[in-house]
PDB file of C-alpha atoms in Angstrom:
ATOM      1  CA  UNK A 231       0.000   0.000   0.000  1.00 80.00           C
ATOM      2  CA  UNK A 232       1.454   3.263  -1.445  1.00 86.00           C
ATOM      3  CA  UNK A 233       1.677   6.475   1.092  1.00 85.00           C
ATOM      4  CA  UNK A 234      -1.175   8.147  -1.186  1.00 85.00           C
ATOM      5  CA  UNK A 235      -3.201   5.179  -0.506  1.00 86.00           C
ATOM      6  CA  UNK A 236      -2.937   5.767   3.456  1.00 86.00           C
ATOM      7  CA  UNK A 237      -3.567   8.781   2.763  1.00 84.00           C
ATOM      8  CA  UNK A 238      -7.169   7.894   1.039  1.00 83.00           C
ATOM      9  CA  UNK A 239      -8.222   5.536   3.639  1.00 84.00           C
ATOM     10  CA  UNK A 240      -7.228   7.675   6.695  1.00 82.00           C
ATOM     11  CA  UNK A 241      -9.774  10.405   5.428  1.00 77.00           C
ATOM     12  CA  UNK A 242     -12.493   7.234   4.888  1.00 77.00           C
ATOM     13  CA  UNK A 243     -11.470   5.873   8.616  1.00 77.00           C
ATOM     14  CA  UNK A 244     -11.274   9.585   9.951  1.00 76.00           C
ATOM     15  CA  UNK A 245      -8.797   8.826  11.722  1.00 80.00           C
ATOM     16  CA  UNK A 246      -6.497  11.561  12.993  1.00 82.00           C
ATOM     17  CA  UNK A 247      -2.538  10.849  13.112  1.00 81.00           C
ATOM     18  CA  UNK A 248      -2.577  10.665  17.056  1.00 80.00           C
ATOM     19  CA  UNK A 249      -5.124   7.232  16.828  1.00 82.00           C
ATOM     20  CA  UNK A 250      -2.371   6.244  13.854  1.00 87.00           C
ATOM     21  CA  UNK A 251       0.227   6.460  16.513  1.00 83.00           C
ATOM     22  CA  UNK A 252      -1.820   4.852  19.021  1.00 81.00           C
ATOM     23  CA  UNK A 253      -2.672   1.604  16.742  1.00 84.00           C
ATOM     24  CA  UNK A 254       0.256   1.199  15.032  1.00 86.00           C
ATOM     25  CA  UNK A 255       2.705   1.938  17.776  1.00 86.00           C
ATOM     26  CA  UNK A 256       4.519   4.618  14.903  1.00 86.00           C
ATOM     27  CA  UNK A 257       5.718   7.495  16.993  1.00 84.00           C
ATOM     28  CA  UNK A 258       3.759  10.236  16.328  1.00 80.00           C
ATOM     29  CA  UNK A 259       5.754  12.474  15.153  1.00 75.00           C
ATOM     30  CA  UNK A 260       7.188  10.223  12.344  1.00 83.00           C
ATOM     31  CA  UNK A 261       3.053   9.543  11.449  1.00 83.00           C
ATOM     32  CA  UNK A 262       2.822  13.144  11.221  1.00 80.00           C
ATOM     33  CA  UNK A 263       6.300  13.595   9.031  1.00 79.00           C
ATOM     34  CA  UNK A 264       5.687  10.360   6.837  1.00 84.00           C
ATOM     35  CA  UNK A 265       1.841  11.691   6.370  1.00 82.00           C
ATOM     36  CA  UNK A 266       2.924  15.203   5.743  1.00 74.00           C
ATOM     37  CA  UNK A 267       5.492  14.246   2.807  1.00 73.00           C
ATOM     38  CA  UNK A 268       8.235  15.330   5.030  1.00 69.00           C
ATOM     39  CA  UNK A 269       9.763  12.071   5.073  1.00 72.00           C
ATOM     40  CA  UNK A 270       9.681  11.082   1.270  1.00 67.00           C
ATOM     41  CA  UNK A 271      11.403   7.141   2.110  1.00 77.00           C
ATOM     42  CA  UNK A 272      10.010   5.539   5.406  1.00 82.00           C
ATOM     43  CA  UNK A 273      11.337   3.074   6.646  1.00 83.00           C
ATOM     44  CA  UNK A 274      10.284  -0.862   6.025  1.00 81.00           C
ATOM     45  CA  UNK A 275       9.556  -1.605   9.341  1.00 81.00           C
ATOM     46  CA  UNK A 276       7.699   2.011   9.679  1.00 87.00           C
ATOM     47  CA  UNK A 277       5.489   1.009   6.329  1.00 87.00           C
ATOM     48  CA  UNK A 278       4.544  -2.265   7.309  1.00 86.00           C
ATOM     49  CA  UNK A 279       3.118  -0.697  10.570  1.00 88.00           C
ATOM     50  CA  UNK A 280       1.302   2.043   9.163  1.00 88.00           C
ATOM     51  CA  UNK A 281      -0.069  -0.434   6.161  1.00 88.00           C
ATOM     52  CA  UNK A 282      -1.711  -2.785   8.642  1.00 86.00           C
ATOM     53  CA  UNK A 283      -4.267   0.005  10.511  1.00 86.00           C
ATOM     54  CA  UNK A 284      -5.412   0.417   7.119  1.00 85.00           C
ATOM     55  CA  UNK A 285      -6.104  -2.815   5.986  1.00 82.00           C
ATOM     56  CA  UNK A 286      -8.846  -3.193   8.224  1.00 69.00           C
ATOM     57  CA  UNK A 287     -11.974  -3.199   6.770  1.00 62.00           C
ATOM     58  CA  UNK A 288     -13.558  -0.880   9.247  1.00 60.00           C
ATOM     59  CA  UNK A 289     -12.381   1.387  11.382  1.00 59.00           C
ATOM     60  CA  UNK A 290     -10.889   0.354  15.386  1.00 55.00           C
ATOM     61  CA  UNK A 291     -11.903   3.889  16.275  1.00 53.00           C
ATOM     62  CA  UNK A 292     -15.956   4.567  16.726  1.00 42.00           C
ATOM     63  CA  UNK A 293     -16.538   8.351  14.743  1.00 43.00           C
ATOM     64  CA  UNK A 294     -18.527  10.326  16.634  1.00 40.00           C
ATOM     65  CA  UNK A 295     -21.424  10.404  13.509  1.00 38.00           C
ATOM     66  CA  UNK A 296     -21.846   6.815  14.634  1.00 38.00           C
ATOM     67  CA  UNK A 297     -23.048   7.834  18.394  1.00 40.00           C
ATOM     68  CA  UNK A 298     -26.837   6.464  19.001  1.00 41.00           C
ATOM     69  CA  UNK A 299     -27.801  10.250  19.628  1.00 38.00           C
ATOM     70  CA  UNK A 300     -27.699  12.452  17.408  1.00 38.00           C
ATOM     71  CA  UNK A 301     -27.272  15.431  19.499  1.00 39.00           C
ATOM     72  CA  UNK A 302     -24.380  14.196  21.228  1.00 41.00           C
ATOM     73  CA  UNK A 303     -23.028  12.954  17.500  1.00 40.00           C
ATOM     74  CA  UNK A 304     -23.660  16.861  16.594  1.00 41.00           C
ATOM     75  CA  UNK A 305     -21.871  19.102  20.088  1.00 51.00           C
ATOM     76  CA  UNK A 306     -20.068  21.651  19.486  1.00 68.00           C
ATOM     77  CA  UNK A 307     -16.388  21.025  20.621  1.00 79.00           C
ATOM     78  CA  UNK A 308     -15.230  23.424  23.541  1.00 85.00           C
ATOM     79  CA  UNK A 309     -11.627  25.184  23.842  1.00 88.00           C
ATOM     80  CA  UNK A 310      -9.130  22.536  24.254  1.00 91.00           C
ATOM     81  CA  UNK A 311     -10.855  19.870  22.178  1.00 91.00           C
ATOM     82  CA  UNK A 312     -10.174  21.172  18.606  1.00 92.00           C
ATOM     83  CA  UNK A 313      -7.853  19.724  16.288  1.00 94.00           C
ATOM     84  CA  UNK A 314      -5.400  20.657  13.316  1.00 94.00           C
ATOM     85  CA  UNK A 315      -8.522  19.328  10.860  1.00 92.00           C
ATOM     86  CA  UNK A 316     -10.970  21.597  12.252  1.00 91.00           C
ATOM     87  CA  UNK A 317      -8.265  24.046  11.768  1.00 93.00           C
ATOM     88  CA  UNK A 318      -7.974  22.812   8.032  1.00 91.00           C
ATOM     89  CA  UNK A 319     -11.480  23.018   7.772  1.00 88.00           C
ATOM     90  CA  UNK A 320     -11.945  27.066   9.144  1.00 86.00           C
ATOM     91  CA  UNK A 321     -12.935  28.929   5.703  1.00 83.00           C
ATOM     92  CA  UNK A 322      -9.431  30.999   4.559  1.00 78.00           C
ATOM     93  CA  UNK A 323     -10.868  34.046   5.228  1.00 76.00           C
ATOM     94  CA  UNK A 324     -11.186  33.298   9.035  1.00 80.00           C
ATOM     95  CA  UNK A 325      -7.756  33.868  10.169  1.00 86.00           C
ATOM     96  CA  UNK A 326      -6.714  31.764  13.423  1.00 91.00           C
ATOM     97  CA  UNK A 327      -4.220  30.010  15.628  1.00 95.00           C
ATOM     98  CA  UNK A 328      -4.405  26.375  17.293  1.00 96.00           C
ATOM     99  CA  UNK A 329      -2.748  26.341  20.480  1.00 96.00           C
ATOM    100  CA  UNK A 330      -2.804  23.129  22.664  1.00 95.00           C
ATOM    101  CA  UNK A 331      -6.564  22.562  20.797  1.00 94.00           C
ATOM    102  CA  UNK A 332      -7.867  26.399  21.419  1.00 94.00           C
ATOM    103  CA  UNK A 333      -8.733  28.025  18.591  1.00 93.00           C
ATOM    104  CA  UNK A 334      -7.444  32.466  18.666  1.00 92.00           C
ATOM    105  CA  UNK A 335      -8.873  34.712  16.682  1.00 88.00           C
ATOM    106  CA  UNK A 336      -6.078  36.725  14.470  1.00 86.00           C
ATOM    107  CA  UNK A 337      -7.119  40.327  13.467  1.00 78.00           C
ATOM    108  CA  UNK A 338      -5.739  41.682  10.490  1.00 75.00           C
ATOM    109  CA  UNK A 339      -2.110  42.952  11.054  1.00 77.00           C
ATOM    110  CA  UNK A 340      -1.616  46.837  10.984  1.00 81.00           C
ATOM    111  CA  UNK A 341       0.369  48.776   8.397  1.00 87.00           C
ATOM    112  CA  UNK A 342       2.918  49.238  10.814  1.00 90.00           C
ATOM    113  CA  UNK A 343       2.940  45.442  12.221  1.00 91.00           C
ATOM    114  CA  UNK A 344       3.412  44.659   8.593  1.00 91.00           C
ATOM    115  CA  UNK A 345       6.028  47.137   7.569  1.00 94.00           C
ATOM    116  CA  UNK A 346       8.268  46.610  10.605  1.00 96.00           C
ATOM    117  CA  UNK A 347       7.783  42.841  10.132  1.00 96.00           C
ATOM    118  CA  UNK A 348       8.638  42.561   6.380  1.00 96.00           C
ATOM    119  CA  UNK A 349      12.238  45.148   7.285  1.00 97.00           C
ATOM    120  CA  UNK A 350      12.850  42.484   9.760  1.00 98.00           C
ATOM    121  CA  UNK A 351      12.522  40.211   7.125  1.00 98.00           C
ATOM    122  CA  UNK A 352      14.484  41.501   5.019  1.00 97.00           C
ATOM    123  CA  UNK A 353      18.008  42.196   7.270  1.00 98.00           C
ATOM    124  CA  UNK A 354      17.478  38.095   8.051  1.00 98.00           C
ATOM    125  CA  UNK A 355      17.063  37.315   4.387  1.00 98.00           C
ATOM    126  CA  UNK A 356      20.050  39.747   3.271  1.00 98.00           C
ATOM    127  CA  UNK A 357      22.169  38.455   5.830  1.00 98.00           C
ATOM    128  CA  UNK A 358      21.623  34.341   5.323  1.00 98.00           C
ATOM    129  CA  UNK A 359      21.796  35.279   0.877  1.00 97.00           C
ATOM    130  CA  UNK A 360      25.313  37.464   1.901  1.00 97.00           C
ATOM    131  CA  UNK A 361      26.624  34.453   4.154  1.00 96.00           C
ATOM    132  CA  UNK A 362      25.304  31.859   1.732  1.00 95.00           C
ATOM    133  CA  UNK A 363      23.210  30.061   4.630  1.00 94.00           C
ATOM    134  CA  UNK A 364      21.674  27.315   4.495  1.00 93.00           C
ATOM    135  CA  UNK A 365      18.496  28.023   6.732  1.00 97.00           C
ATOM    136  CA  UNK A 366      15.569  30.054   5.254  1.00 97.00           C
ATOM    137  CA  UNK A 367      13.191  32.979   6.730  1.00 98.00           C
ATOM    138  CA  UNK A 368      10.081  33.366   6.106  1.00 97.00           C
ATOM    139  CA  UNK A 369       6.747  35.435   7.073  1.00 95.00           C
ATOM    140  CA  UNK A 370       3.155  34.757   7.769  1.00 91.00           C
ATOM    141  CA  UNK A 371       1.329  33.466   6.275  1.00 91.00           C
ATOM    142  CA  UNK A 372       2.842  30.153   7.347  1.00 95.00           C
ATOM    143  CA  UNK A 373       1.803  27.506   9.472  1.00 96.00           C
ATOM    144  CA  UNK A 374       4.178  26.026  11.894  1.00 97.00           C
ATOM    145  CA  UNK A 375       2.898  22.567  13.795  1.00 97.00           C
ATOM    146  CA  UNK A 376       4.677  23.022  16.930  1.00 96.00           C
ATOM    147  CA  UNK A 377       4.765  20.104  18.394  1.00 93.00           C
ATOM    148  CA  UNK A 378       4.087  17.536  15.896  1.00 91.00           C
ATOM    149  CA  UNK A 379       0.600  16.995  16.746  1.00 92.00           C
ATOM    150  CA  UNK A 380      -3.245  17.579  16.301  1.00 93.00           C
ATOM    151  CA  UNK A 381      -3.140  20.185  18.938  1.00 95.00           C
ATOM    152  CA  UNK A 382      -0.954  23.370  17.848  1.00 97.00           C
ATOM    153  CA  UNK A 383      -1.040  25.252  14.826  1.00 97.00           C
ATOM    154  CA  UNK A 384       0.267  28.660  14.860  1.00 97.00           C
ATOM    155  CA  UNK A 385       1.405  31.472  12.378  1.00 96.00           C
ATOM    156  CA  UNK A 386       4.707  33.695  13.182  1.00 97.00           C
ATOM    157  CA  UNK A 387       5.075  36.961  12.463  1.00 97.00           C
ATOM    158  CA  UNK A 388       8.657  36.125  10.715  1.00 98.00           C
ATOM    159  CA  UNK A 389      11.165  33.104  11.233  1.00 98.00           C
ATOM    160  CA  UNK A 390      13.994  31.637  10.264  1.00 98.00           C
ATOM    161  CA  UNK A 391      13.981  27.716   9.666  1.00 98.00           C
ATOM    162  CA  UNK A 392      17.253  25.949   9.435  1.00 97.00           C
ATOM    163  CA  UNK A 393      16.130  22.469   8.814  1.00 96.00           C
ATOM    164  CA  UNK A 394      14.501  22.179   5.752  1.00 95.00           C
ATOM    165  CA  UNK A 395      12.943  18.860   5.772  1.00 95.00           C
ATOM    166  CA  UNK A 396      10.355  20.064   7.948  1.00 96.00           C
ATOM    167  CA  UNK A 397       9.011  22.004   5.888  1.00 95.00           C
ATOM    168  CA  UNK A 398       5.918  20.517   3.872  1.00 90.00           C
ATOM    169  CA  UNK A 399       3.999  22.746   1.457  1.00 87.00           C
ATOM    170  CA  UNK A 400       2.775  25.762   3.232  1.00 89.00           C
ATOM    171  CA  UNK A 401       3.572  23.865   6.412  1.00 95.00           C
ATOM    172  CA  UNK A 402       6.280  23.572   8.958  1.00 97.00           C
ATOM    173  CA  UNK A 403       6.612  20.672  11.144  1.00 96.00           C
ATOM    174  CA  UNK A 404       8.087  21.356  13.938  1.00 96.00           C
ATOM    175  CA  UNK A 405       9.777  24.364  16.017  1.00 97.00           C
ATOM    176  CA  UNK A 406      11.552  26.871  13.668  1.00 98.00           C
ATOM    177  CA  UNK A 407      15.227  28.078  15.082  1.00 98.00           C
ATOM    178  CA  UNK A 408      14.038  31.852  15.470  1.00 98.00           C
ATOM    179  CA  UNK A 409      10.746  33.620  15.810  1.00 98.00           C
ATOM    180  CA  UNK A 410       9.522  37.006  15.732  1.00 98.00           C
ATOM    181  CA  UNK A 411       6.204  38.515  17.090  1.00 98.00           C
ATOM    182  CA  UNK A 412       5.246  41.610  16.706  1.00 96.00           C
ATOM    183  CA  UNK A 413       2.833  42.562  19.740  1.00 94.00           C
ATOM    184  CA  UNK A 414      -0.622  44.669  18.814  1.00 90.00           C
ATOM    185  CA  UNK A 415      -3.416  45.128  21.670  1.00 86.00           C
ATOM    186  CA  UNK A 416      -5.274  41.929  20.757  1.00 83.00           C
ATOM    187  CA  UNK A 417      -2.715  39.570  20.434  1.00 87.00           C
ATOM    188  CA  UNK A 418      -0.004  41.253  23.442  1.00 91.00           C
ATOM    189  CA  UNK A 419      -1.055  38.494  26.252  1.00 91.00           C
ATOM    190  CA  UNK A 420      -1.007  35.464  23.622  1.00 94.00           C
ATOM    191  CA  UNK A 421       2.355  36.601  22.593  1.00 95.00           C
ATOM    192  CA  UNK A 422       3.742  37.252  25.766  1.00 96.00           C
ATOM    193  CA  UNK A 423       2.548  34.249  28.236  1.00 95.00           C
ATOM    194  CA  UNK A 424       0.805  31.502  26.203  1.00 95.00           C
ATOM    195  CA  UNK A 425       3.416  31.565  23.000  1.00 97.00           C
ATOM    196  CA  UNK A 426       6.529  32.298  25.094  1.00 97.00           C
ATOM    197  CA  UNK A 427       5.666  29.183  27.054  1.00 96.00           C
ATOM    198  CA  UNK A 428       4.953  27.243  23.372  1.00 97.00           C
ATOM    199  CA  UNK A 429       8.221  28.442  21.929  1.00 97.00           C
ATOM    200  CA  UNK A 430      10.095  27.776  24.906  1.00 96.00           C
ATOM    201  CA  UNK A 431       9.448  23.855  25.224  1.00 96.00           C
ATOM    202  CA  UNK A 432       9.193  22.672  21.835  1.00 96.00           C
ATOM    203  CA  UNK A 433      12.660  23.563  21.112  1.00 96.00           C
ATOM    204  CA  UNK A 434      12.588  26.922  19.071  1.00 97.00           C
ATOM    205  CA  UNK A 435      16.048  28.456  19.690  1.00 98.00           C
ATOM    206  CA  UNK A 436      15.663  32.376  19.703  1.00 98.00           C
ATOM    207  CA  UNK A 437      12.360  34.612  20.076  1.00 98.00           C
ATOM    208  CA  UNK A 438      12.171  38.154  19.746  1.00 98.00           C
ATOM    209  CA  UNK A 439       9.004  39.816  20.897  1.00 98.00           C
ATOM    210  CA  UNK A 440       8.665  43.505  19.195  1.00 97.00           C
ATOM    211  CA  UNK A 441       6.844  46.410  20.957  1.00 95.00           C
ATOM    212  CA  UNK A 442       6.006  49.173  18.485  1.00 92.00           C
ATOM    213  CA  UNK A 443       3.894  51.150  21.506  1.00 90.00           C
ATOM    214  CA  UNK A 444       6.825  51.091  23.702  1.00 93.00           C
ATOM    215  CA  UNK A 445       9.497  50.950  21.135  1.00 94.00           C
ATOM    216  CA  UNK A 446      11.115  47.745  22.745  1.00 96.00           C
ATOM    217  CA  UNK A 447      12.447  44.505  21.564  1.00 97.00           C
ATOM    218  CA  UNK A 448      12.043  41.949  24.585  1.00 97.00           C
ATOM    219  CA  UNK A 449      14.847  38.819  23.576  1.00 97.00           C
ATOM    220  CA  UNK A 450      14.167  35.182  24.602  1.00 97.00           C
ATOM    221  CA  UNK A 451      17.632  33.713  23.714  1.00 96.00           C
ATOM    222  CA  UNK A 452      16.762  30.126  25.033  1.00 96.00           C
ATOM    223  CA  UNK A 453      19.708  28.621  23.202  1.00 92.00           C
ATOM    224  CA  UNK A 454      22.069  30.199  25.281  1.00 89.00           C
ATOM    225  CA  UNK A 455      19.886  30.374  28.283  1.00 89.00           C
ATOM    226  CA  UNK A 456      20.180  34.353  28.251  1.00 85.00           C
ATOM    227  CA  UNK A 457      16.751  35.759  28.933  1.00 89.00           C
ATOM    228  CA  UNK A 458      14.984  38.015  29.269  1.00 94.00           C
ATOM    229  CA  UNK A 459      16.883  40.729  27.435  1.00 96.00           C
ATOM    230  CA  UNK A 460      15.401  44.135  26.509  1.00 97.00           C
ATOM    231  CA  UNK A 461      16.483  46.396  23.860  1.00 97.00           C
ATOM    232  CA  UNK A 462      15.376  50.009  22.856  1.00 96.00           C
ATOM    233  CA  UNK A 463      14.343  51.214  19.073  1.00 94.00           C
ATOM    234  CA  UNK A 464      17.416  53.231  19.317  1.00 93.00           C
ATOM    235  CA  UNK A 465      19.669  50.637  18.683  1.00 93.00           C
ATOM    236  CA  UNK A 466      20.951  47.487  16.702  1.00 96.00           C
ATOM    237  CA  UNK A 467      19.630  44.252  18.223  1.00 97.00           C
ATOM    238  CA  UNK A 468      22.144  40.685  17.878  1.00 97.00           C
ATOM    239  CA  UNK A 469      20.749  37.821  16.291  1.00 97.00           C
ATOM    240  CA  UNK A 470      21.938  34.915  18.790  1.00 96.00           C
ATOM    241  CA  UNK A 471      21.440  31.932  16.305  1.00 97.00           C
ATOM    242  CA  UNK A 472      24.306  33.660  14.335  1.00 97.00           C
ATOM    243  CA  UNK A 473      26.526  34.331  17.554  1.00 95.00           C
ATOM    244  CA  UNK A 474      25.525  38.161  17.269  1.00 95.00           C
ATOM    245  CA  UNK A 475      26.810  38.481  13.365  1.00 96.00           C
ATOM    246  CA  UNK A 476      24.000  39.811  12.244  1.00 98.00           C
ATOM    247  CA  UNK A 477      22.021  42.320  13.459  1.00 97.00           C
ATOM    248  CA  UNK A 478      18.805  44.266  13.261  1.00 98.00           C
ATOM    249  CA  UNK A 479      18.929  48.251  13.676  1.00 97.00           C
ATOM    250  CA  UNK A 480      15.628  49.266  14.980  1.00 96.00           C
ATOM    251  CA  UNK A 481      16.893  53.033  15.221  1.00 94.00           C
ATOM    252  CA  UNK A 482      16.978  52.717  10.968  1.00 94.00           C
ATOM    253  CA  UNK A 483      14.168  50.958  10.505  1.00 94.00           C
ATOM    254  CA  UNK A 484      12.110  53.592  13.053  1.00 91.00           C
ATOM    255  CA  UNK A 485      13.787  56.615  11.244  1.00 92.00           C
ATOM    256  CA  UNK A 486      12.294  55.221   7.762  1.00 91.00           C
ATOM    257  CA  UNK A 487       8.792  54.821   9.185  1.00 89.00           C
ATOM    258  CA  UNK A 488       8.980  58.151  10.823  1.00 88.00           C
ATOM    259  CA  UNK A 489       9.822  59.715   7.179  1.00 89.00           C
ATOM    260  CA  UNK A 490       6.741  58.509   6.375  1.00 87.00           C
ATOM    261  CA  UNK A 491       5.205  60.162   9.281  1.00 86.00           C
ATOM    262  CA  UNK A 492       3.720  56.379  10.126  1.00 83.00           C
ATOM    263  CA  UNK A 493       5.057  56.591  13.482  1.00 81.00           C
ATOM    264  CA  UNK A 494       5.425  59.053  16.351  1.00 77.00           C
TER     265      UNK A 494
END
């Protein structure tokens, strides 16, 4: 049986990748990696595993559409209980993080949140093209499975990824090396407590949290154990995943804005 054909009789079974793991005995996240084309050669053993949930006629798991009552077959899931396919399933207009199977609403960035986002952007990109680096950064939209599960879906502001294969379409699977957030008023406490805490134990090296309002950077440099560190528009802020060689002067990009008159 052929990945594609897993593929085609998970979505009859309904089966999400954490009741894979659990009946094949596949850690889950290789299921998630082998089912996400991030690993494009499994191995035997892994196959052989994964081929014989499938081959069962009908499904080992009962779908909720098959509860006697219909009501019960119909509730609506409460925070905590949702899952990366109800994510997938959210129309694309509707704009929202997963975290630990809560859904968060995302309102539309700003100008500014944009702007200072996309110069961010583009001192990591010059810097990795100039160096000839291997990793890539990249800015939302992009969705990053934190941990490798149905829980946790989220969307970065900006991020640099330094190993490739786990990236997968328009997803990555897995923690990114480097993250930046830019704080606005209705996503400040997400940012700050719930996706600090995220970041922090699913391995993501480096997070920056950036404070237009108080013209702060606030550095999470978990690599190196160095945190928190706090940093002023006025001046050029290290990148630790490159040992401080590159660097990202707020007091420029804050200048150029204020050209514009876009900021005070």
């Amino acid at each position: 049986m052929t990945i594609e054909q897993m593929r085609e009789r998970k979505q009859e079974l309904g089966y999400t990748y954490e009741q894979i793991a659990d009946l094949s005995g596949v850690p889950l996240g290789t299921v998630q990696k082998v089912f996400g084309g991030v690993t494009a050669s499994p191995r035997y053993d892994t196959l052989r595993a994964l081929e014989r949930v499938f081959q069962k006629k009908e499904p080992m798991y009962v779908k909720e559409s098959a509860l006697p009552y219909e009501a019960e077959a119909r509730r609506e899931k409460r925070q905590g209980e949702y899952t990366v396919e109800d994510y997938r399933a959210l129309p694309e207009e509707q704009r929202m993080e997963l975290i630990d199977g809560a859904l968060y609403d995302m309102a539309a960035p700003t100008g500014i949140h944009q702007l200072i986002g996309g110069e961010i952007y583009a001192v990591l990109r010059d810097y990795i093209r100039t160096q000839k680096g291997k990793c890539l950064p990249m800015y939302a939209p992009i969705d990053v499975q934190l941990d490798c599960d149905e829980k946790t879906i989220v969307q970065p502001d900006v991020l640099i990824l330094c190993d490739v294969s786990k990236l997968s379409g328009n997803t990555i699977v897995g923690a990114p090396d480097f993250i930046v957030e830019i704080l606005s008023p209705s996503t400040r406490k997400k940012d700050m407590f719930i996706k600090l805490e995220k970041y922090m134990t699913a391995g993501v090296r480096e997070y920056w949290m950036v404070d237009v309002e108080k013209k702060k950077v606030l550095i999470y440099d978990f690599e190196h154990e160095n945190y928190p560190i706090l940093f002023g528009f006025d001046t050029e802020v290290p990148v630790g995943i490159f040992e401080g060689q590159c660097k990202v002067d707020f007091g420029e990009i804050y200048e150029y804005l204020w050209s514009f008159s876009l900021v005070d």
